PDB file of C-alpha atoms and ligand atoms in Angstrom:
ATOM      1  CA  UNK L   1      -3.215   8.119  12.726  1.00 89.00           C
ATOM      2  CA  UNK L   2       0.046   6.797  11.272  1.00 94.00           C
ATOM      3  CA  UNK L   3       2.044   9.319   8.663  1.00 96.00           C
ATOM      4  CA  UNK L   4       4.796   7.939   6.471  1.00 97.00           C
ATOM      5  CA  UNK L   5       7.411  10.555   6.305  1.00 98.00           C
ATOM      6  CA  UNK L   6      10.043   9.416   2.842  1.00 98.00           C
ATOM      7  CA  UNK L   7      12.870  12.326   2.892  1.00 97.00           C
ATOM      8  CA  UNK L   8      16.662  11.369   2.188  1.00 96.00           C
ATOM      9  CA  UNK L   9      17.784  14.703   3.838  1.00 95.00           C
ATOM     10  CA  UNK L  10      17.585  13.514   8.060  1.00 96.00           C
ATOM     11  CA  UNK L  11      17.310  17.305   9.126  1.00 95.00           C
ATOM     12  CA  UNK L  12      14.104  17.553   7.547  1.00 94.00           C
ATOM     13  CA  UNK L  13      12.587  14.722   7.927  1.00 96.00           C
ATOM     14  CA  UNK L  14      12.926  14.698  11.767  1.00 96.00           C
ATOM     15  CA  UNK L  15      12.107  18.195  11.834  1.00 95.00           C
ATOM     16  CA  UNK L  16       8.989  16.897  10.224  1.00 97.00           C
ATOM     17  CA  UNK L  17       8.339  13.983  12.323  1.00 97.00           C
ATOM     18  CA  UNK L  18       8.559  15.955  15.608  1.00 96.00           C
ATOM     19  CA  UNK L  19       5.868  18.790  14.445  1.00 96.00           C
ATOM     20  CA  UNK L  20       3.801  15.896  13.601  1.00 96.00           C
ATOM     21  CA  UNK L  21       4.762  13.855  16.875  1.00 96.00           C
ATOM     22  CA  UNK L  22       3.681  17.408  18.884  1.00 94.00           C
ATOM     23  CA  UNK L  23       0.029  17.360  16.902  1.00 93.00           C
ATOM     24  CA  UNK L  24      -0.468  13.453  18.159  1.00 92.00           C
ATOM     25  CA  UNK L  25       0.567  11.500  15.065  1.00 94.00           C
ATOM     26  CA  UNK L  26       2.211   8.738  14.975  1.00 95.00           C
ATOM     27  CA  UNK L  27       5.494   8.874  12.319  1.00 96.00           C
ATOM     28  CA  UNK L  28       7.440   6.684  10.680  1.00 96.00           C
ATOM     29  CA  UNK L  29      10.174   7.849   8.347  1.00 97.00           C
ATOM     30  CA  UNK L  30      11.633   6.301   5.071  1.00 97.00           C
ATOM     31  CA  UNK L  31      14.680   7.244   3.524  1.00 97.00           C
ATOM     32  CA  UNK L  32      14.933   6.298   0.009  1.00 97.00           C
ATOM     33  CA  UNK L  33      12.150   5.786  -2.624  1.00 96.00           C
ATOM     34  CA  UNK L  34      12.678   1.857  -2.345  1.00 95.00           C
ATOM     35  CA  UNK L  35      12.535   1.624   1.418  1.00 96.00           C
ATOM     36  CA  UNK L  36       8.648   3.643   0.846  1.00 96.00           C
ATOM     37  CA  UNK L  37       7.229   1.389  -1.385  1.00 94.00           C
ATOM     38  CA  UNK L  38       8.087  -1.391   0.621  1.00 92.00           C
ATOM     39  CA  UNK L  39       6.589   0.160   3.914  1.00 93.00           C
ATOM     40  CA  UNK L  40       3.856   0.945   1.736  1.00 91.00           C
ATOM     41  CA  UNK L  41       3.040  -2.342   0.721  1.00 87.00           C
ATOM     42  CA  UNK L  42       3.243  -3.651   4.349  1.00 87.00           C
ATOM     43  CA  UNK L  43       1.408  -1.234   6.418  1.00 89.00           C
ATOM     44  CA  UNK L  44      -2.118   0.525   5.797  1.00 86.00           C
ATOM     45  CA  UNK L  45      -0.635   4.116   6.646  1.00 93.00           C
ATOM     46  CA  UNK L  46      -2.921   7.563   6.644  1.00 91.00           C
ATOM     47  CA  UNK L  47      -1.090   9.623   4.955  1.00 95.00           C
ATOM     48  CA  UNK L  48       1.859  10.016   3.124  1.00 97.00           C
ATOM     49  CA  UNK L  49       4.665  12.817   2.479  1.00 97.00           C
ATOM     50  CA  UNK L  50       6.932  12.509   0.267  1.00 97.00           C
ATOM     51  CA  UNK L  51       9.946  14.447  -1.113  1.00 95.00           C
ATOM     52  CA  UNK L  52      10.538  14.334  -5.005  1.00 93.00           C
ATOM     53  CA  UNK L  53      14.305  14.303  -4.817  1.00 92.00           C
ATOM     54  CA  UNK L  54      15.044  10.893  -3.353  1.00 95.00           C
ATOM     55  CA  UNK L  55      17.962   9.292  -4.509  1.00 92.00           C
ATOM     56  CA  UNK L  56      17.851   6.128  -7.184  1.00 88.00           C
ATOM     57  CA  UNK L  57      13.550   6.346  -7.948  1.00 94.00           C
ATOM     58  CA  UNK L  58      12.368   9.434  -7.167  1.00 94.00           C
ATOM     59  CA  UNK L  59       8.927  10.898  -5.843  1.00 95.00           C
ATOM     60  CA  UNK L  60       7.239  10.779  -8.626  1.00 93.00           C
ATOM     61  CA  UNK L  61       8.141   7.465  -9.609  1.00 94.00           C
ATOM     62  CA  UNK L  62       7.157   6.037  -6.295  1.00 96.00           C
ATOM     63  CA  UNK L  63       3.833   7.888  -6.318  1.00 94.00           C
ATOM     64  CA  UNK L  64       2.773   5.971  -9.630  1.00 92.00           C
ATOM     65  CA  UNK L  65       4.268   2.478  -8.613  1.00 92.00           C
ATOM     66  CA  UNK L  66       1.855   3.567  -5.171  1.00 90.00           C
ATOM     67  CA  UNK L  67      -1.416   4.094  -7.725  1.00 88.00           C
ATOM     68  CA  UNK L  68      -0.339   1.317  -9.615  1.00 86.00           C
ATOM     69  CA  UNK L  69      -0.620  -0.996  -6.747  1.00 83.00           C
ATOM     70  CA  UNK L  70      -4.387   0.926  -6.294  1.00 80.00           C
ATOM     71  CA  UNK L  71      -2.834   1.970  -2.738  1.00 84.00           C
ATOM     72  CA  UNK L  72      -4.858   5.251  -2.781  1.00 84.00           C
ATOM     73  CA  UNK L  73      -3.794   6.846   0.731  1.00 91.00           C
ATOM     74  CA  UNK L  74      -3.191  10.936   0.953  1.00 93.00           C
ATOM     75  CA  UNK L  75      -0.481  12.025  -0.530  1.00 95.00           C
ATOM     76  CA  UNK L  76       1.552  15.122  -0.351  1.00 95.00           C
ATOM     77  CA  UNK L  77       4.319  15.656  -2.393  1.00 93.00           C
ATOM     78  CA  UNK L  78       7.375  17.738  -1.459  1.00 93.00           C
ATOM     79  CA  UNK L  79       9.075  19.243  -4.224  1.00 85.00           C
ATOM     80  CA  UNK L  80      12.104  21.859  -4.485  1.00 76.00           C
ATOM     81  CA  UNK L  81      10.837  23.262  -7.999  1.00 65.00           C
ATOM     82  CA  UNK L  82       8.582  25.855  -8.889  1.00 66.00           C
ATOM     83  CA  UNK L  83       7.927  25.215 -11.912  1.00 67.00           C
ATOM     84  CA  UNK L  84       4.498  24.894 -13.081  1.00 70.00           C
ATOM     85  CA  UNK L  85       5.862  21.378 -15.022  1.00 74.00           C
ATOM     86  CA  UNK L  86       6.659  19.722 -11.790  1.00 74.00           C
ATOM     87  CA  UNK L  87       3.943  20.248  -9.828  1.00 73.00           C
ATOM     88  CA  UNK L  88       1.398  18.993 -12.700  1.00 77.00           C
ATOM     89  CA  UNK L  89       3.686  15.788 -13.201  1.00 81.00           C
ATOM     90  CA  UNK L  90       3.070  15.361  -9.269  1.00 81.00           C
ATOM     91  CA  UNK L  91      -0.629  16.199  -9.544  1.00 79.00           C
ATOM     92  CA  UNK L  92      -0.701  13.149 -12.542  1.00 81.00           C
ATOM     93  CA  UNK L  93       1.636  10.791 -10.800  1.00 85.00           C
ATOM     94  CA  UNK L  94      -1.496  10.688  -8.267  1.00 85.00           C
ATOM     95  CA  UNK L  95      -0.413  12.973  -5.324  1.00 89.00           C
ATOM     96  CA  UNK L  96      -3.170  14.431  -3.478  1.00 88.00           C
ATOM     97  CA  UNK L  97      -1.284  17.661  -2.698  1.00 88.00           C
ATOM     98  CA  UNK L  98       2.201  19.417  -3.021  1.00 88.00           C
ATOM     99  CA  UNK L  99       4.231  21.557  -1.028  1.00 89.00           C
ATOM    100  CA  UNK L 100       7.319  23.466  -2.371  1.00 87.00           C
ATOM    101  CA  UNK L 101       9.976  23.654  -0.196  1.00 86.00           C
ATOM    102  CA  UNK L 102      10.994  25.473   1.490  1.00 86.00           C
ATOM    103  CA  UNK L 103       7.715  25.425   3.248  1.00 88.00           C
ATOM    104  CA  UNK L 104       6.151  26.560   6.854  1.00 91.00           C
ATOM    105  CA  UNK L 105       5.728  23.783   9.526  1.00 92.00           C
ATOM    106  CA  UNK L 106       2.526  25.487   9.638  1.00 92.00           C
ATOM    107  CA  UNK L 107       1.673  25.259   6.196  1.00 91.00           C
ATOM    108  CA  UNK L 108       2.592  21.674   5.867  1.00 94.00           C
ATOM    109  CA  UNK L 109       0.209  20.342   8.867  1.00 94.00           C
ATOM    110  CA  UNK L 110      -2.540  22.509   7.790  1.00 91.00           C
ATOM    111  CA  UNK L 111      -2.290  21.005   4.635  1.00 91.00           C
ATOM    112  CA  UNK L 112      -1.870  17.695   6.387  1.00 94.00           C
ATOM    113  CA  UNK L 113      -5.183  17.987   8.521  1.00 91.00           C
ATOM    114  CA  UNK L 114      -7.360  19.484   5.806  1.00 87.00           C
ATOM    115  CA  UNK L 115      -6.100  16.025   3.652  1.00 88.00           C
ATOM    116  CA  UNK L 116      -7.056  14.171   6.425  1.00 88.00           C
ATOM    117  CA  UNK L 117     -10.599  15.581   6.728  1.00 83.00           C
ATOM    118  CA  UNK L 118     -11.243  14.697   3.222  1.00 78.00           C
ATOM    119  CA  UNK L 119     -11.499  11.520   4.721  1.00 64.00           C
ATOM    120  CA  UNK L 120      -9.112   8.477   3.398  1.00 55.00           C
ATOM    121  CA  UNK L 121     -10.279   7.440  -0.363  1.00 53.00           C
ATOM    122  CA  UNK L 122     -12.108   4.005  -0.072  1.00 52.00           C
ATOM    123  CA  UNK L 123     -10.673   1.834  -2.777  1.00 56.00           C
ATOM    124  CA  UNK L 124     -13.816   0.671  -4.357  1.00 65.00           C
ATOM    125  CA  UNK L 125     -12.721  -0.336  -7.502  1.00 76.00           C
ATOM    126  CA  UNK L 126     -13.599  -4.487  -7.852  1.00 86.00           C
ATOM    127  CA  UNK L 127     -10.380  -6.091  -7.759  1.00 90.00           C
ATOM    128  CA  UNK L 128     -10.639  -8.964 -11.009  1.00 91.00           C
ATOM    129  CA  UNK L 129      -8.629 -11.488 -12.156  1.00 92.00           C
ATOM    130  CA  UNK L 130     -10.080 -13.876 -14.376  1.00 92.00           C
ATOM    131  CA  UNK L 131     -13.088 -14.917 -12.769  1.00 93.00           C
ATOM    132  CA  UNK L 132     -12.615 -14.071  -9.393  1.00 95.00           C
ATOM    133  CA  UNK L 133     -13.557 -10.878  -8.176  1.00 95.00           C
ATOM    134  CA  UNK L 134     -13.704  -9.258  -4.726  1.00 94.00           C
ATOM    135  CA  UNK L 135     -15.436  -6.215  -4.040  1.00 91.00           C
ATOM    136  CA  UNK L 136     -13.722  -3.851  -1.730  1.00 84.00           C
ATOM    137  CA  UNK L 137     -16.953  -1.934  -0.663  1.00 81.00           C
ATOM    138  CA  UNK L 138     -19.308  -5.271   0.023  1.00 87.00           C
ATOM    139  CA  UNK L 139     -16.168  -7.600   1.093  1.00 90.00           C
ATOM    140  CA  UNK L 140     -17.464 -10.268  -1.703  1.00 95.00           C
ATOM    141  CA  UNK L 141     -15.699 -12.488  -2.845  1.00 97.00           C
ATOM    142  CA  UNK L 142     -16.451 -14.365  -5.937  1.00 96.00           C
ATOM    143  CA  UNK L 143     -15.243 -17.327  -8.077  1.00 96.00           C
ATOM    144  CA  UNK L 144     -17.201 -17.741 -11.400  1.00 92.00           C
ATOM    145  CA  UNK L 145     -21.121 -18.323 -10.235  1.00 91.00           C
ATOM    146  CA  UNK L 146     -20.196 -19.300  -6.932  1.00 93.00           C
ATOM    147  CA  UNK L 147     -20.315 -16.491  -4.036  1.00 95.00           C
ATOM    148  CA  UNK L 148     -17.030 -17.300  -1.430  1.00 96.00           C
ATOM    149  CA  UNK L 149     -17.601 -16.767   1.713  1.00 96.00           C
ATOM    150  CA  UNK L 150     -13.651 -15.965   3.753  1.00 95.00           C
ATOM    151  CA  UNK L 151     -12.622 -15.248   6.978  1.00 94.00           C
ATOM    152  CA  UNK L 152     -11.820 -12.160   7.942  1.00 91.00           C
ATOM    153  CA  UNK L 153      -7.890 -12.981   7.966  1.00 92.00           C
ATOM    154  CA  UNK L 154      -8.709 -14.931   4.859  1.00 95.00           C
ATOM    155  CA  UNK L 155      -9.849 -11.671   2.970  1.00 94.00           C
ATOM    156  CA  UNK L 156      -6.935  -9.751   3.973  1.00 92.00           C
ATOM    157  CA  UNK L 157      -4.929 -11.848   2.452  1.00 95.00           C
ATOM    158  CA  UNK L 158      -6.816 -12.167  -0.777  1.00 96.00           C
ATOM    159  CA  UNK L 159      -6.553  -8.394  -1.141  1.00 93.00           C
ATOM    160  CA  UNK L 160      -3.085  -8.742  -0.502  1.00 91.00           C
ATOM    161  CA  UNK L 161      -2.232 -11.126  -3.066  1.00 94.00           C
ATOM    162  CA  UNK L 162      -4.684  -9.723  -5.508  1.00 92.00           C
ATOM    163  CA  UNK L 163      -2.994  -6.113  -5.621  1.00 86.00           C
ATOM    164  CA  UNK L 164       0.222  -7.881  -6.604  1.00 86.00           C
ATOM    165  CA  UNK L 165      -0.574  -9.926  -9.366  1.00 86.00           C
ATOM    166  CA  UNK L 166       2.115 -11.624 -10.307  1.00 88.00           C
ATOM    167  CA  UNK L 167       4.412 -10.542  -7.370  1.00 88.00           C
ATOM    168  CA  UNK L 168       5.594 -13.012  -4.746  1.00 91.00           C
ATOM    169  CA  UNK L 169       4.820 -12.269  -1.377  1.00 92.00           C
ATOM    170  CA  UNK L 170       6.828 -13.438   1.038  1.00 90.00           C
ATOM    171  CA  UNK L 171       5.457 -15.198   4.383  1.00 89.00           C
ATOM    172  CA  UNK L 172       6.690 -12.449   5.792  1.00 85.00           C
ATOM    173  CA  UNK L 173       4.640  -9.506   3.728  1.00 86.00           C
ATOM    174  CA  UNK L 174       1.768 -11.840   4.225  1.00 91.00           C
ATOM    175  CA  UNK L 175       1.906 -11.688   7.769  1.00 88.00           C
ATOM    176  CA  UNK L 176       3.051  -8.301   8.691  1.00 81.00           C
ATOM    177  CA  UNK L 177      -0.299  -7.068   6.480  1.00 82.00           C
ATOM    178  CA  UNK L 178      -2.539  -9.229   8.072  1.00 85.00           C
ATOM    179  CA  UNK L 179      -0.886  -9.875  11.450  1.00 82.00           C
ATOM    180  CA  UNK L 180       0.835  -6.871  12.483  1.00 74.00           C
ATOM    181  CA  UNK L 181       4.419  -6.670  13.644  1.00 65.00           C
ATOM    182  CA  UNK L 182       3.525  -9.337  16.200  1.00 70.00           C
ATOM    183  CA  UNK L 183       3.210 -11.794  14.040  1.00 76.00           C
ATOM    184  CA  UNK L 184       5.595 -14.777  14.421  1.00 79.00           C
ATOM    185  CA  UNK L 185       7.068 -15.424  10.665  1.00 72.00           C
ATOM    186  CA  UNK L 186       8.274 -19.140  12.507  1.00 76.00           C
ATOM    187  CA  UNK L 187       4.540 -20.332  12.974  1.00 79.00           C
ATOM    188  CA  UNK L 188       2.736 -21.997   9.790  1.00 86.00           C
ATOM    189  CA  UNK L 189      -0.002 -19.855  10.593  1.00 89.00           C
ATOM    190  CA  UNK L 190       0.100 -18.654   7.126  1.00 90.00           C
ATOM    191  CA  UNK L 191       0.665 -21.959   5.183  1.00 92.00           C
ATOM    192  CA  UNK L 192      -2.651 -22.997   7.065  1.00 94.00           C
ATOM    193  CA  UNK L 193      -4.517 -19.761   6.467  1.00 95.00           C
ATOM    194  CA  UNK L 194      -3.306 -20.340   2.411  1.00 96.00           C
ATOM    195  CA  UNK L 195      -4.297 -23.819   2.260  1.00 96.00           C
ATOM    196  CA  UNK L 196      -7.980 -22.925   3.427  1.00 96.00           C
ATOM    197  CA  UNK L 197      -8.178 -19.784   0.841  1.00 97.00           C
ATOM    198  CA  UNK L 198      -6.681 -21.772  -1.955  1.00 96.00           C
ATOM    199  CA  UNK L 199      -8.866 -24.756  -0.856  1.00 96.00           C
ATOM    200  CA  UNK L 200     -12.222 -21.897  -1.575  1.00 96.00           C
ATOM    201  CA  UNK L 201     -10.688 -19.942  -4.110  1.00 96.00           C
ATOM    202  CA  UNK L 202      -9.468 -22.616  -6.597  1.00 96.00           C
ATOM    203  CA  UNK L 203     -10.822 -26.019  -5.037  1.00 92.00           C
ATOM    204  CA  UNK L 204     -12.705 -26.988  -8.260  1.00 85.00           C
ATOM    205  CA  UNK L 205     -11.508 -24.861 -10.708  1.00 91.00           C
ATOM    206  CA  UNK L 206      -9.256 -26.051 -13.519  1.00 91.00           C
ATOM    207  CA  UNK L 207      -7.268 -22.700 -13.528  1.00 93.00           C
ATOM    208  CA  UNK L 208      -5.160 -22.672 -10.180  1.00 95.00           C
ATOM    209  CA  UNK L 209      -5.081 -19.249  -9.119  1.00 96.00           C
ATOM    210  CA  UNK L 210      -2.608 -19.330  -5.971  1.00 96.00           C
ATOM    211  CA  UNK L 211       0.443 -20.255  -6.388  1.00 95.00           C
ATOM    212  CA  UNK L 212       3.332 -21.471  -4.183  1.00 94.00           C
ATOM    213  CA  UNK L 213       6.242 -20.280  -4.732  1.00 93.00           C
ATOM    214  CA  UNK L 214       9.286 -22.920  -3.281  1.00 89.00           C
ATOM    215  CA  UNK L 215      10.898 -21.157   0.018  1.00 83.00           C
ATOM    216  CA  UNK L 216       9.579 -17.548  -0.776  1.00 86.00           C
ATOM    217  CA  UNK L 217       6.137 -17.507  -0.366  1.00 92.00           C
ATOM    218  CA  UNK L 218       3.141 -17.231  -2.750  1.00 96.00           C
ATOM    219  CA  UNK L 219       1.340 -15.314  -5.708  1.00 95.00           C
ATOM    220  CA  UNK L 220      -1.210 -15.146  -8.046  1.00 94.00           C
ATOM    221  CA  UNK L 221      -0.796 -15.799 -11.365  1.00 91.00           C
ATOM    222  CA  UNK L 222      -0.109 -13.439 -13.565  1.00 83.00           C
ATOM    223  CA  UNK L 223      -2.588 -14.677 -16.406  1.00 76.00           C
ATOM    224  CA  UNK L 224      -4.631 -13.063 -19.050  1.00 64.00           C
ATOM    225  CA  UNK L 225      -7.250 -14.055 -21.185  1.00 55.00           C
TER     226      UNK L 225
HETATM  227 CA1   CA K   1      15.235  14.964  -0.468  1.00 80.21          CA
END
């Protein structure tokens, strides 16, 4: 079980990640709210905590750009205030949970392991973009009529890509999702795995999907009908 940890303040957050570390998770920690969301986006973690005073975005922000990008991992928010306000602006903002500081260690990993037995949300929402769908519970993939049928590395990356509409992902993203941190960002692995998906996904169709994008790496389009 892998726990993001995002607190600016480096007492706490190690404080944190060694209670955790002594109940047999594994930790990582993020400092600022941009440095989350882009460990988010890379890595499929368990849970989450995260502190509402970051500086630059704070918690809350991060938690919707999180639910925007239908990452639905546990979430428990860490927040200073009392006030009823704040903690129903973290409830909306899509945390699971909050936790107002200052809290027990206790408290916190009983929270932690009672999230965690409520099992991790399956995204089942159908990803769609124009006519191609992919369905998250059955792993199909569809283009128009035509039923796809992907690799396994293949699909990952199709999710990938899907989720960001419109973003690039680098060859890097790309293969840290779908490789791990072993993966060699020198190797074309990638450009070969891309050819073959954009080879099933958009082969015939007169609306290219996948696009390359010159020395960065590749997208979807962002197009609406
Ligand atoms: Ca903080």
């Amino acid at each position: 079980m892998i726990i993001l940890v995002v607190e600016d303040e480096k007492k706490i957050s190690s404080f944190i990640k060694r209670a955790l570390e002594m109940e047999k998770f594994t930790v990582e920690l993020a400092s600022s709210g941009e440095e989350a969301l882009e460990k988010m986006e890379i890595n499929d973690y368990d849970l989450i905590i995260l502190d509402v005073m970051l500086p630059s975005i704070d918690g809350f922000e991060v938690c919707q750009k999180l639910r925007q990008m239908k990452i639905d991992t546990p979430l428990i928010m860490l927040t200073a205030k009392t006030q009823v306000a704040d903690r129903i602006k973290g409830l909306d903002a899509g945390a699971d949970d909050y936790l107002t500081k200052p809290f027990s260690i206790a408290e916190l990993l009983a929270r932690v392991r009672s999230l965690l037995r409520r099992g991790k949300k399956v995204i089942t929402a159908k990803l769609k973009i124009l006519n191609l769908s992919l369905d998250p519970k059955s792993h199909e993939v569809r283009r128009g009529k035509n039923n796809l049928a992907l690799t396994a590395k293949e699909y990952k990356i199709l999710d990938f890509l899907m989720r960001r509409q419109g973003e690039v992902c680098t060859r890097n993203m790309i293969g840290e999702h779908t490789w791990g941190y072993n993966f060699n960002p020198l190797s074309n692995v990638i450009d070969a795995h891309l050819s073959n998906l954009r080879k099933k996904i958009d082969g015939q169709n007169k609306i290219k999907l996948i696009e390359t994008v010159r020395g960065n790496g590749y997208k979807i389009k962002n197009i609406k009908f």
